[in-house]
């Protein structure tokens, strides 16, 4: 059976058996591959790096959406940058209190092909009346828009190719600029054990842009090498220090159906291993 080997790390890789290759072509921005596997179901890769799989996508999408939304408690306007597969959008639309979702994705082909080949990721979310899809560069959007948001979720690729701009000081400053007072930015930030420089660099840049910043974590099997880091930035420290009782009350009120996220997991996700604390130079 043919294999797909990821190219993210030098000297270390994971490989997937390919049952059937569904799509393999260069889009305007990146090489997109979609294939079926016996272990992880359908898989999508960009520029040699696994982005999402049917089997474990729920972990990543639930944590990067519900943690900021439940912590904020009153978010009405949400911006998603990246995430063209629609999984993040699916989770955000579960929050009926959210009134408008702006979804900015640089690559139209990712949206179109994932709607065709990975329809369960978006599960109809692109058709939600609250959603506006904008095909644009994320850095350009946060730098130029006059809109303001309560939550910004950066569901980007790794800082390679189109995703590189979404890890810059200009991007974090742009996000801070278009957040409402008390708003929250969260971003995917790689696997700390395998990408320590990336995490440390983000910590330094968040420290410049936000009065309060930290990281929270989840273990996503597809993203090999340990815990996946999610960066957190806000000017309101209380959001990430809420007691589990408050989180549980909001979770119950939201009536969310989740497979990974719980109020206890939410609170515990901000407890980082010592090596990560040392990496970012900070404790909770």
Coordinates of C-alpha atoms in Angstrom, one line a residue:
X1 CA 0.0 0.0 0.0
X2 CA 1.5 3.5 -0.9
X3 CA 2.6 5.8 1.9
X4 CA 2.3 9.5 2.6
X5 CA 5.2 10.7 4.7
X6 CA 5.0 14.1 6.4
X7 CA 7.8 16.5 5.9
X8 CA 7.4 18.9 8.8
X9 CA 10.5 17.8 10.8
X10 CA 14.0 17.1 9.7
X11 CA 15.1 13.6 10.6
X12 CA 11.7 12.5 11.9
X13 CA 8.4 11.8 10.2
X14 CA 5.1 10.0 10.4
X15 CA 3.7 8.0 7.5
X16 CA 0.1 7.2 6.6
X17 CA -1.0 4.2 4.4
X18 CA -3.0 5.5 1.5
X19 CA -6.0 3.5 0.7
X20 CA -7.1 5.9 -2.1
X21 CA -5.8 9.2 -3.3
X22 CA -8.7 11.6 -3.9
X23 CA -6.9 14.9 -4.8
X24 CA -3.4 16.0 -5.3
X25 CA -2.7 19.3 -7.0
X26 CA -1.1 22.7 -6.6
X27 CA -3.6 25.4 -5.6
X28 CA -2.9 29.1 -6.1
X29 CA -1.0 29.1 -2.7
X30 CA 0.0 25.6 -1.8
X31 CA 0.0 21.9 -2.6
X32 CA -3.1 20.2 -1.4
X33 CA -3.5 16.5 -1.0
X34 CA -6.6 14.6 0.3
X35 CA -6.5 10.8 0.7
X36 CA -8.2 8.0 2.6
X37 CA -6.3 6.0 5.3
X38 CA -7.3 2.8 7.2
X39 CA -6.4 4.3 10.6
X40 CA -7.3 8.0 10.5
X41 CA -10.0 8.1 7.9
X42 CA -9.8 10.9 5.4
X43 CA -6.8 13.1 5.7
X44 CA -5.9 16.5 4.2
X45 CA -2.3 17.8 3.9
X46 CA -0.8 21.1 2.7
X47 CA 2.7 21.4 1.4
X48 CA 3.7 18.1 2.9
X49 CA 2.3 18.7 6.3
X50 CA -0.8 16.9 7.7
X51 CA -3.5 19.5 8.6
X52 CA -6.5 17.4 9.7
X53 CA -7.9 13.9 9.8
X54 CA -11.4 12.7 10.2
X55 CA -10.6 10.6 13.3
X56 CA -9.2 13.2 15.7
X57 CA -10.0 16.6 14.3
X58 CA -12.6 17.1 17.1
X59 CA -9.9 17.5 19.7
X60 CA -8.2 20.4 18.0
X61 CA -11.4 22.2 16.9
X62 CA -13.2 21.9 20.2
X63 CA -10.3 23.2 22.3
X64 CA -9.4 26.1 20.1
X65 CA -13.0 27.3 19.9
X66 CA -14.8 26.4 23.1
X67 CA -12.0 27.5 25.5
X68 CA -12.0 31.2 24.5
X69 CA -15.8 31.3 23.8
X70 CA -16.7 29.8 27.2
X71 CA -14.1 31.9 29.0
X72 CA -15.4 35.1 27.5
X73 CA -19.0 34.2 28.2
X74 CA -20.6 37.0 26.1
X75 CA -18.9 36.9 22.7
X76 CA -21.1 38.1 19.9
X77 CA -18.7 38.7 17.1
X78 CA -16.0 36.1 16.2
X79 CA -13.2 36.2 13.6
X80 CA -11.7 32.9 12.3
X81 CA -8.5 33.2 10.3
X82 CA -7.6 30.1 8.3
X83 CA -9.4 26.9 9.0
X84 CA -10.6 26.4 5.4
X85 CA -11.7 22.8 6.2
X86 CA -14.6 24.3 8.2
X87 CA -14.1 22.3 11.4
X88 CA -13.5 25.5 13.5
X89 CA -16.5 27.2 11.9
X90 CA -18.6 24.1 12.8
X91 CA -17.7 24.4 16.5
X92 CA -18.1 28.2 16.7
X93 CA -21.6 28.0 15.1
X94 CA -22.7 25.7 18.0
X95 CA -22.7 28.8 20.2
X96 CA -26.1 30.2 19.5
X97 CA -25.2 33.4 21.4
X98 CA -22.7 34.3 18.7
X99 CA -24.3 36.7 16.3
X100 CA -21.8 37.1 13.5
X101 CA -18.8 35.1 12.4
X102 CA -16.3 36.5 9.9
X103 CA -14.2 33.7 8.3
X104 CA -11.1 34.8 6.5
X105 CA -9.3 32.1 4.4
X106 CA -6.5 32.8 1.9
X107 CA -7.1 29.8 -0.3
X108 CA -10.5 29.4 -1.9
X109 CA -9.5 25.9 -3.1
X110 CA -9.1 24.6 0.5
X111 CA -12.7 25.6 1.3
X112 CA -14.2 24.2 -1.9
X113 CA -12.3 20.9 -1.8
X114 CA -12.9 20.3 1.9
X115 CA -16.6 21.0 1.4
X116 CA -16.5 18.3 -1.3
X117 CA -14.2 15.7 0.3
X118 CA -14.4 16.4 4.0
X119 CA -18.0 17.5 4.4
X120 CA -18.3 16.3 8.0
X121 CA -15.7 18.9 9.1
X122 CA -18.0 21.8 8.3
X123 CA -21.2 19.9 8.7
X124 CA -23.1 22.7 6.9
X125 CA -21.6 25.5 8.9
X126 CA -20.6 27.5 5.8
X127 CA -24.4 27.9 5.1
X128 CA -25.1 29.3 8.5
X129 CA -26.7 32.8 8.0
X130 CA -24.3 34.3 10.6
X131 CA -21.2 33.4 8.6
X132 CA -19.4 35.6 6.1
X133 CA -16.6 34.0 4.2
X134 CA -13.9 36.3 2.9
X135 CA -11.1 35.1 0.7
X136 CA -8.2 37.3 1.8
X137 CA -4.8 37.3 3.5
X138 CA -5.3 37.1 7.3
X139 CA -2.5 39.6 8.1
X140 CA -3.8 42.1 5.6
X141 CA -7.3 41.7 7.0
X142 CA -6.5 42.3 10.7
X143 CA -4.2 45.2 9.7
X144 CA -6.8 47.0 7.5
X145 CA -10.3 46.1 8.8
X146 CA -12.5 48.5 10.7
X147 CA -14.5 45.7 12.2
X148 CA -14.1 44.7 15.9
X149 CA -14.4 41.3 17.4
X150 CA -14.8 39.6 20.8
X151 CA -12.9 36.5 19.8
X152 CA -10.2 35.9 17.2
X153 CA -9.2 32.3 16.4
X154 CA -6.2 31.8 14.2
X155 CA -6.5 28.3 12.8
X156 CA -3.4 28.6 10.6
X157 CA -0.9 26.2 9.1
X158 CA 2.6 26.0 10.5
X159 CA 4.8 29.1 9.9
X160 CA 5.7 27.8 6.5
X161 CA 4.4 29.3 3.3
X162 CA 1.0 31.2 3.6
X163 CA 0.9 30.6 7.3
X164 CA 4.2 32.3 8.1
X165 CA 2.7 35.8 8.2
X166 CA 0.2 34.6 11.0
X167 CA 3.1 34.2 13.5
X168 CA 4.6 37.7 13.1
X169 CA 4.6 40.7 15.5
X170 CA 2.5 42.6 12.9
X171 CA -0.2 39.9 13.0
X172 CA -0.5 39.9 16.8
X173 CA -0.6 43.7 16.8
X174 CA -3.2 43.7 14.1
X175 CA -5.3 41.2 16.1
X176 CA -5.0 43.3 19.2
X177 CA -6.1 46.4 17.2
X178 CA -9.3 44.8 16.0
X179 CA -10.4 43.1 19.3
X180 CA -13.1 44.7 21.4
X181 CA -12.1 45.7 24.9
X182 CA -11.8 42.4 26.8
X183 CA -11.4 40.4 23.6
X184 CA -9.4 37.2 23.3
X185 CA -7.0 36.0 20.7
X186 CA -6.2 32.2 20.4
X187 CA -3.9 30.6 17.9
X188 CA -2.5 27.2 17.1
X189 CA 1.1 27.1 18.0
X190 CA 2.6 23.8 17.2
X191 CA 3.9 21.0 19.4
X192 CA 6.2 22.5 22.1
X193 CA 8.5 19.5 22.3
X194 CA 9.2 19.4 18.6
X195 CA 8.9 23.2 17.9
X196 CA 10.3 24.9 21.0
X197 CA 11.7 27.9 19.1
X198 CA 8.3 28.6 17.6
X199 CA 6.6 28.6 21.0
X200 CA 9.3 30.7 22.6
X201 CA 9.2 33.2 19.8
X202 CA 5.4 33.5 20.0
X203 CA 5.6 34.0 23.8
X204 CA 7.9 37.0 23.2
X205 CA 5.7 38.5 20.6
X206 CA 2.5 38.0 22.7
X207 CA 4.2 39.8 25.6
X208 CA 4.6 42.9 23.5
X209 CA 1.0 42.8 22.1
X210 CA -1.1 41.8 25.1
X211 CA -1.3 42.7 28.8
X212 CA -2.1 39.0 29.6
X213 CA -0.9 36.0 27.6
X214 CA -0.3 32.4 28.1
X215 CA -0.6 29.0 26.4
X216 CA -3.1 26.1 26.9
X217 CA -2.7 22.6 25.5
X218 CA -4.3 19.4 24.2
X219 CA -2.9 16.1 23.0
X220 CA -3.9 15.6 19.3
X221 CA -2.6 12.3 18.0
X222 CA -2.1 13.6 14.4
X223 CA 0.2 16.3 15.6
X224 CA 2.9 14.0 16.8
X225 CA 5.6 14.7 19.4
X226 CA 3.6 15.6 22.5
X227 CA 1.1 18.3 23.5
X228 CA -0.3 20.8 21.0
X229 CA 0.2 24.4 22.2
X230 CA -2.5 27.0 21.7
X231 CA -1.4 30.6 22.3
X232 CA -3.7 32.9 24.3
X233 CA -3.7 36.7 24.4
X234 CA -6.0 39.2 26.1
X235 CA -5.9 42.4 28.1
X236 CA -8.1 40.7 30.7
X237 CA -6.3 38.2 32.9
X238 CA -9.5 37.0 34.7
X239 CA -10.7 35.1 31.6
X240 CA -8.1 32.4 31.9
X241 CA -8.4 32.1 35.7
X242 CA -12.1 31.3 36.0
X243 CA -13.0 28.5 38.4
X244 CA -14.3 25.3 37.1
X245 CA -17.7 26.0 38.6
X246 CA -18.1 29.1 36.4
X247 CA -17.0 27.3 33.3
X248 CA -19.3 24.4 34.0
X249 CA -22.3 26.7 34.4
X250 CA -21.6 28.4 31.1
X251 CA -21.0 25.1 29.4
X252 CA -24.3 23.8 30.6
X253 CA -26.1 27.0 29.5
X254 CA -24.5 26.7 26.0
X255 CA -25.9 23.2 25.6
X256 CA -22.8 22.1 23.7
X257 CA -22.3 18.5 22.4
X258 CA -18.6 17.8 22.7
X259 CA -16.4 14.7 22.5
X260 CA -13.2 16.1 24.1
X261 CA -13.9 19.4 25.8
X262 CA -15.2 19.5 29.3
X263 CA -15.1 22.2 32.0
X264 CA -12.4 20.3 33.8
X265 CA -10.3 19.8 30.7
X266 CA -10.8 23.6 30.0
X267 CA -9.3 24.6 33.4
X268 CA -6.6 21.9 33.3
X269 CA -5.4 22.8 29.8
X270 CA -3.7 25.9 31.2
X271 CA -1.5 23.8 33.5
X272 CA 1.7 23.4 31.5
X273 CA 4.6 21.0 31.9
X274 CA 7.7 22.5 33.6
X275 CA 9.7 22.4 30.4
X276 CA 7.1 24.5 28.6
X277 CA 7.0 27.0 31.5
X278 CA 10.7 27.4 31.3
X279 CA 10.5 27.6 27.5
X280 CA 8.1 30.6 27.7
X281 CA 9.6 32.0 30.9
X282 CA 6.3 32.1 32.7
X283 CA 4.1 30.2 35.1
X284 CA 0.3 30.5 35.4

